[in-house]
Coordinates of C-alpha atoms in Angstrom, one line a residue:
X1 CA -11.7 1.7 26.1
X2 CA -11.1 2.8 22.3
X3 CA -7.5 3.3 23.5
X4 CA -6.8 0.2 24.8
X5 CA -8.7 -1.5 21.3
X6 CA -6.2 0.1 19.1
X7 CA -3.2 -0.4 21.6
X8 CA -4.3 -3.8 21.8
X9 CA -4.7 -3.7 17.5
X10 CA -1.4 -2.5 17.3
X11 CA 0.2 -5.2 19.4
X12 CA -1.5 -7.8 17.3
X13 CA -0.5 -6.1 14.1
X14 CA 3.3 -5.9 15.1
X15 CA 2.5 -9.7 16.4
X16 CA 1.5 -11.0 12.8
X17 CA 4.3 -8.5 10.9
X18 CA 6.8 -10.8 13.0
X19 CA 5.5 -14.0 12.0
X20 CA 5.2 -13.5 8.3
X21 CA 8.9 -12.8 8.2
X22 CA 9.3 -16.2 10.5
X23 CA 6.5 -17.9 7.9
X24 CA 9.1 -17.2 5.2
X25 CA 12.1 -19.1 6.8
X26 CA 9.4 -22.1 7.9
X27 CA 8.8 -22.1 4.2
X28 CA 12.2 -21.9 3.1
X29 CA 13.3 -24.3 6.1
X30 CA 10.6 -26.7 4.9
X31 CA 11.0 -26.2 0.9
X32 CA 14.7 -27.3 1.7
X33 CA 14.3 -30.6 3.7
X34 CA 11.5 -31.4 1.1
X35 CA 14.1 -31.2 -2.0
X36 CA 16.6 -32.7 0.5
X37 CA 18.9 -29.7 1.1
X38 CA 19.2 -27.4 3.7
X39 CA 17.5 -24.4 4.4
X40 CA 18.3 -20.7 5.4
X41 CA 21.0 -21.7 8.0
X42 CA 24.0 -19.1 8.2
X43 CA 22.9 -15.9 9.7
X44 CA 22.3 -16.1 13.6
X45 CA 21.2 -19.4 15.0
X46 CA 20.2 -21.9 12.6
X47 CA 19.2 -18.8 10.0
X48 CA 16.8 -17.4 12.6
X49 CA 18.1 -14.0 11.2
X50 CA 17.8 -14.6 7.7
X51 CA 14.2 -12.9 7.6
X52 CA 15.7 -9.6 8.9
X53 CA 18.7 -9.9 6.8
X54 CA 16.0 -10.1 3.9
X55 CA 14.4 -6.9 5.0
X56 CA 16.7 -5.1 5.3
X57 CA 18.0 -5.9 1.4
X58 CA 14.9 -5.6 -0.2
X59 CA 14.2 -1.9 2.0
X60 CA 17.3 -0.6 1.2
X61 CA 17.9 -1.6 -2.7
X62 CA 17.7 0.8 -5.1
X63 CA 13.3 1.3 -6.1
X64 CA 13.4 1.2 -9.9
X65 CA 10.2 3.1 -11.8
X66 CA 9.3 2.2 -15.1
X67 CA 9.4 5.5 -17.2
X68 CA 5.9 5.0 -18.1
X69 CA 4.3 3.7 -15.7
X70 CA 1.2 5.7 -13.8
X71 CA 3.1 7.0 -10.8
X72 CA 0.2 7.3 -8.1
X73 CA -1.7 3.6 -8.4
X74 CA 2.4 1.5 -9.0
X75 CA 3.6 2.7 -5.5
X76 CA 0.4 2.8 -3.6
X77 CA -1.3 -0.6 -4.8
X78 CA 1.5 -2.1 -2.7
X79 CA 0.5 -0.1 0.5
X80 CA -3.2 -0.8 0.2
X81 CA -2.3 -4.6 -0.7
X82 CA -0.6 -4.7 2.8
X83 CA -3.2 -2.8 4.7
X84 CA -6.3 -5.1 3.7
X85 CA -4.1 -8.0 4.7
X86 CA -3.2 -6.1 7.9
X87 CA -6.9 -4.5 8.7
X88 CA -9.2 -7.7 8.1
X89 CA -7.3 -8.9 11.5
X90 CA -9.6 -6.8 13.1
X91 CA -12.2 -9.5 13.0
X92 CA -9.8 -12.0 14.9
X93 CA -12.3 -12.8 17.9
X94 CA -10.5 -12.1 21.3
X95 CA -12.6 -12.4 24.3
X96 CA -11.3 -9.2 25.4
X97 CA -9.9 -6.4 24.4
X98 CA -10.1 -6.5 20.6
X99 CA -13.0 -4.9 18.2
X100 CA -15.4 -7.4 18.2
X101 CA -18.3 -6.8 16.0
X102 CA -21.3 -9.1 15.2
X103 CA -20.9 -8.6 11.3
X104 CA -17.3 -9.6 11.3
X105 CA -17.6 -12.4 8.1
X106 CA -19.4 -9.8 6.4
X107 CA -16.2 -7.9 6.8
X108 CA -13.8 -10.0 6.2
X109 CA -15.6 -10.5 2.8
X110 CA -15.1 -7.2 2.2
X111 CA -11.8 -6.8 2.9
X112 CA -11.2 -10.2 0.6
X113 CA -12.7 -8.3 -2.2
X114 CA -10.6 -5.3 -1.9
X115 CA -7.6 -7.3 -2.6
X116 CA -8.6 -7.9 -6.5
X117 CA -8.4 -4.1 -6.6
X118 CA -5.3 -3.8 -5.6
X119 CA -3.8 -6.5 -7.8
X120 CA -5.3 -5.1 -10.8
X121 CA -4.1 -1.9 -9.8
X122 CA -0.6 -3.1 -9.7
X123 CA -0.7 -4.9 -13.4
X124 CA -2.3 -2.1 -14.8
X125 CA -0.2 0.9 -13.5
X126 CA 2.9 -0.7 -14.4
X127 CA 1.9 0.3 -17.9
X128 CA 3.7 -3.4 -18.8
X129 CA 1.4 -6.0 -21.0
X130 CA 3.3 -8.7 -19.0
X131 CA 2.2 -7.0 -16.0
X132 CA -1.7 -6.4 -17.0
X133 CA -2.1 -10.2 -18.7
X134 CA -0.3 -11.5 -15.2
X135 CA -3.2 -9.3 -13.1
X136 CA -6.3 -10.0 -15.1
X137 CA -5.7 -14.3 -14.9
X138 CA -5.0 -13.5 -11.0
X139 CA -8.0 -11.3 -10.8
X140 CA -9.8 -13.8 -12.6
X141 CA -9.0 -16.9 -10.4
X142 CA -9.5 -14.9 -7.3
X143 CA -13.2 -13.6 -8.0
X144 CA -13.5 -17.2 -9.3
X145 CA -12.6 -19.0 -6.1
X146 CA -13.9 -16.5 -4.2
X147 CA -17.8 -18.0 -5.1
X148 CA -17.0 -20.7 -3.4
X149 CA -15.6 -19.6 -0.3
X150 CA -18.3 -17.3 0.2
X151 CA -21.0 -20.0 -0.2
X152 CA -19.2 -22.3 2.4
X153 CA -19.1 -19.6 4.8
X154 CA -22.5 -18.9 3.8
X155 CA -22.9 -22.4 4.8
X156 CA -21.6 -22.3 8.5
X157 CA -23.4 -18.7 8.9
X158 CA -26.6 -20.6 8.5
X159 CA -25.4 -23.6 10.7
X160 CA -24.4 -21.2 13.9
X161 CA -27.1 -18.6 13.1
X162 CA -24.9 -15.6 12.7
X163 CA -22.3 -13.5 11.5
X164 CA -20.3 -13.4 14.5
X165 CA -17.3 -15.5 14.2
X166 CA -17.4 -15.9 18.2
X167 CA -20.1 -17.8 17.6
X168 CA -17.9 -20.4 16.0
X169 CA -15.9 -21.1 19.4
X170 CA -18.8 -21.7 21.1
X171 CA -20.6 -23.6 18.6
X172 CA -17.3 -26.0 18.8
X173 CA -17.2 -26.7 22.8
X174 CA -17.7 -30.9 22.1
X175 CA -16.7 -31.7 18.6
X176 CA -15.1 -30.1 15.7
X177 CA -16.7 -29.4 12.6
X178 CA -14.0 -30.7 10.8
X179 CA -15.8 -34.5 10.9
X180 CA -19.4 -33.5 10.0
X181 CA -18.2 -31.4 7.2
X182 CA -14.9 -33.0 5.7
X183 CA -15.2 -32.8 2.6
X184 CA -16.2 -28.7 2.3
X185 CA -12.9 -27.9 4.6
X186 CA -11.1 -29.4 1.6
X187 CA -12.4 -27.1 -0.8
X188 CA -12.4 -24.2 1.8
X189 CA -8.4 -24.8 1.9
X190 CA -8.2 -25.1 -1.6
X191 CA -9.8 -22.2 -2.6
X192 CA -7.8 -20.3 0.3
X193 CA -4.7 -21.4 -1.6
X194 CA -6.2 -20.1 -4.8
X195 CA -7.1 -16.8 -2.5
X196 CA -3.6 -16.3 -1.4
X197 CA -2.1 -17.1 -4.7
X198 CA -0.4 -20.0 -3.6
X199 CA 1.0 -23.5 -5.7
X200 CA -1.0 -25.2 -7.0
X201 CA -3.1 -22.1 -8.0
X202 CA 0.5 -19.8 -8.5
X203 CA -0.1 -18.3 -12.0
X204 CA -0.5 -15.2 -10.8
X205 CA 3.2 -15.4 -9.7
X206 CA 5.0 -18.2 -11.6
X207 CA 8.5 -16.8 -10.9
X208 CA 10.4 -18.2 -13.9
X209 CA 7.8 -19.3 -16.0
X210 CA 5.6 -16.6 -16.5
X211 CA 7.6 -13.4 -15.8
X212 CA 6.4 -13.3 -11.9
X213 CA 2.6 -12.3 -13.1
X214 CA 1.2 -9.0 -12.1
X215 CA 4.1 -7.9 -10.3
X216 CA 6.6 -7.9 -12.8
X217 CA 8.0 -4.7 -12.5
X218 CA 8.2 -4.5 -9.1
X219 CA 11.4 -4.5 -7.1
X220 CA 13.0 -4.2 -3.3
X221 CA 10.0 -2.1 -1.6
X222 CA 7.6 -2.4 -3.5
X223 CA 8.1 -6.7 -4.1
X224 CA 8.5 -7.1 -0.6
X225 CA 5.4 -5.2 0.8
X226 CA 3.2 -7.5 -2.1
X227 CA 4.6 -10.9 -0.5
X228 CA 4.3 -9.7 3.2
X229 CA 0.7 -8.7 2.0
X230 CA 0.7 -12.4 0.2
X231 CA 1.9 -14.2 3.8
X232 CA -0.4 -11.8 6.0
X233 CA -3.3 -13.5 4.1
X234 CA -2.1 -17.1 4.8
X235 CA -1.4 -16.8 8.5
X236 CA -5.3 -15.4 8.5
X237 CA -6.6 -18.2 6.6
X238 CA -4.4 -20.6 8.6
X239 CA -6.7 -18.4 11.9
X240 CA -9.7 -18.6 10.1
X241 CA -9.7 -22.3 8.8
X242 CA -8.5 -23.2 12.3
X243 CA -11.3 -21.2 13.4
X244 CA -14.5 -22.5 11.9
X245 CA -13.5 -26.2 11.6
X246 CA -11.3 -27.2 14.5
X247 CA -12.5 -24.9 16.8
X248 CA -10.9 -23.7 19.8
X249 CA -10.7 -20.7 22.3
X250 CA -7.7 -17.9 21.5
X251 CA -6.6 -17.8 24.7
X252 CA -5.4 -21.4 24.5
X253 CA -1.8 -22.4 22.7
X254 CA -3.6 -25.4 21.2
X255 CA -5.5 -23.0 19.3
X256 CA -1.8 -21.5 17.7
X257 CA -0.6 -24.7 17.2
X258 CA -3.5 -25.9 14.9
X259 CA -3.1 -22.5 13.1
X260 CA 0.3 -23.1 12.6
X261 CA 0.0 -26.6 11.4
X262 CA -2.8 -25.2 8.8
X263 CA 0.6 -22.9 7.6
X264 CA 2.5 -25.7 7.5
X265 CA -0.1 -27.2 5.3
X266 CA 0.2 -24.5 2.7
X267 CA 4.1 -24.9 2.8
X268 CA 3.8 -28.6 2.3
X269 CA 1.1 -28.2 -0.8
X270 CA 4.1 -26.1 -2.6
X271 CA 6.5 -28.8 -2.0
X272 CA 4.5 -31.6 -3.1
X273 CA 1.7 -30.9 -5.8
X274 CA 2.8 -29.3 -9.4
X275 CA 1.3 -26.1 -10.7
X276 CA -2.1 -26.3 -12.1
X277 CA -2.9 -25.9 -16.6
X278 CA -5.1 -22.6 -16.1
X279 CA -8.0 -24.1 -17.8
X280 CA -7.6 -27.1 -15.1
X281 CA -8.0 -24.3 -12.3
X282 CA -11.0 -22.5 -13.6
X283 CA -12.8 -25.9 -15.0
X284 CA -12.2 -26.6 -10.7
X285 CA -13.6 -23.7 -9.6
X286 CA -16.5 -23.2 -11.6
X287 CA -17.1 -27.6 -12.4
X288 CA -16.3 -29.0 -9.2
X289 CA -16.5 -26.3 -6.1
X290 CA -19.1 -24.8 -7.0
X291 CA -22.1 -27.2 -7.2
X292 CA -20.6 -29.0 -3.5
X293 CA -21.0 -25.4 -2.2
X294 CA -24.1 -25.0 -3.5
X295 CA -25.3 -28.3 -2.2
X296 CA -23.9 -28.0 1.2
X297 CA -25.2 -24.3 1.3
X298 CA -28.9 -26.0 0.4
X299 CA -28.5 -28.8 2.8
X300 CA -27.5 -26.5 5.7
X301 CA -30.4 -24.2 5.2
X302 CA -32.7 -27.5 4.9
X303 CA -31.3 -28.6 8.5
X304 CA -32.0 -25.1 10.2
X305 CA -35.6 -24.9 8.8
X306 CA -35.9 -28.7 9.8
X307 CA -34.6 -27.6 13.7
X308 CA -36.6 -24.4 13.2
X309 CA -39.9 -26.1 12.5
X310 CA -39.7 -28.7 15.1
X311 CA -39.0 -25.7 18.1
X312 CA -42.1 -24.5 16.9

C-alpha cells in the first residue's frame, strides 16, 4: 500500500512538473493577446515547445557564483524552495490512492511557512545588499499576508468541523461556498497572489525596476528552479481555492477546469492591474484583510456554537 502512495505521489509530482512549464506558455500566450501581440508561437505547434526549449537553456547555461557568496544556503535554497512547492501536494485529497491525512491544512500551513525560509535564505547567502533588501520586503509581505490566509482557513475549519480538506468536497455536494462567503474568497485570492509573489504584490521580483528582488544573483539553474517553485505554488492555490469555495470531486474534469480557470485568473491580474506602492500593500494586509478575517473567523465560530447549542 505505501508503494503504490509514493508511485501514485510520484505520478502526480511528474503531473504538476509538466503543467508549470505549460502555465508558463498560458501566461506568456495570455500576456501577449492582452498587449495585442502574439505569444510564444515558433517552436513546434503554435509554441507548444517553447517550455522545453526554455529548459533546456536555462539547464544548460553556464551557473555563475558570486565570489562571496555563502556556498551551501545560494545553491540549496533553490532546491528546498522547489521541494515545499512540490511536497505540500501531498495534501491534494484523492479518494484513493494518495496520502490522505486528517491534519492536512495544518500541513499545508506548514509547508507555507517554510517557504519564507527559503527566500531569505536565498537573499542572504548571495552575500548581495540588493539581494538581502529584495528578500526581507518579500519575507515581510509573505508573513504579512499569510495572517490572513490562515484566519480564513481558520474560518472554513470551523464551518466543516475539521482539518480534513476532504471534508470540503463533501461539505459542497448542493451549493458552493463561493456565494455565502464572497467577499472572503476575494481576499483569499488576493493574499494567494501576495503568497506566490505575483502582480499586483510582485516587489519581491520586479524584474526591471527593482533588480529582480531576492534572486538577483541568480542565474540558468538556479533562476529556473525559484520560478518552477513560484508556478508549483499557483497551480496549488488555483487546487486549493477551487477546493474550498467551488467545490467539486477530483475525479471529475469540471473539477480541473475550475482550477484552471482560477490560473487563468492569476495570469489575467498581471495583465490588467499595475504593481502595488509597498506601503499600499502592507497598509492592505494589515488595514483591510485583516479585521474581515477576523470578523468572518468570529462570525463562523458564533454560527457553530449557535448549531452546537440547538443539537443539544
Amino acid at each position: 500500500m505505501t508503494l503504490i502512495m509514493v508511485i501514485n505521489y510520484l505520478l502526480l509530482i511528474i503531473c504538476v512538473l509538466v503543467g508549470v512549464a505549460f502555465v508558463t506558455l498560458l501566461e506568456r500566450k495570455i500576456l501577449g493577446y492582452i498587449q495585442i501581440r502574439k505569444g510564444p508561437n515558433k517552436v513546434g505547434f503554435m509554441g507548444l515547445m517553447q517550455p522545453f526549449a526554455d529548459a533546456v537553456k536555462l539547464f544548460t547555461k553556464e551557473q555563475t557564483l558570486p565570489v562571496m557568496s555563502n556556498f551551501l544556503p545560494y545553491y540549496l535554497s533553490p532546491v528546498f524552495s522547489l521541494f515545499v512547492s512540490l511536497i505540500v501536494w501531498l495534501v491534494m485529497p484523492y479518494e484513493l490512492g494518495l496520502m490522505n491525512f486528517s491534519m492536512s491544512t495544518l500541513f499545508f500551513l506548514c509547508c507555507t511557512s517554510l517557504g519564507v525560509y527559503t527566500t531569505m535564505s536565498a537573499g542572504w547567502a548571495s552575500n548581495s545588499k540588493y539581494s538581502l533588501l529584495g528578500s526581507l520586503r518579500a519575507v515581510a509581505q509573505t508573513i504579512s499576508y499569510e495572517v490572513s490566509l490562515a484566519l480564513i482557513l481558520l474560518s472554513f475549519i470551523f464551518l466543516v468541523g475539521g482539518f480534513d480538506l476532504t471534508l470540503f468536497s463533501s461539505y459542497q455536494r448542493d451549493v458552493w461556498l463561493l456565494w455565502f462567503t464572497f467577499p472572503l474568497s476575494l481576499i483569499w485570492f488576493a493574499s494567494c497572489l501576495a503568497e506566490t509573489n505575483r502582480t499586483p504584490f510582485d516587489f519581491a521580483e520586479g524584474e526591471s525596476e527593482l533588480v529582480s528582488g531576492f534572486n538577483t544573483e541568480y542565474s540558468s539553474g538556479g533562476f529556473a528552479l525559484i520560478f518552477m517553485a513560484e508556478y508549483a505554488s499557483i497551480l496549488f492555490m488555483s487546487m486549493l481555492f477551487a477546493l474550498i469555495f467551488l467545490g467539486g470531486n477530483l475525479i471529475s474534469p469540471f473539477y480541473y477546469l475550475k482550477l484552471v480557470m482560477v490560473a487563468f485568473a492569476f495570469v489575467w491580474v498581471r495583465g490588467t492591474l499595475p504593481r502595488f506602492r509597498y506601503d499600499k500593500l502592507m497598509y492592505l494586509a494589515w488595514k483591510s484583510f485583516l479585521p474581515v478575517a477576523l470578523n468572518y473567523l468570529v462570525f463562523f465560530m458564533g454560527v457553530k456554537a449557535i448549531c452546537f447549542i440547538y443539537m443539544l
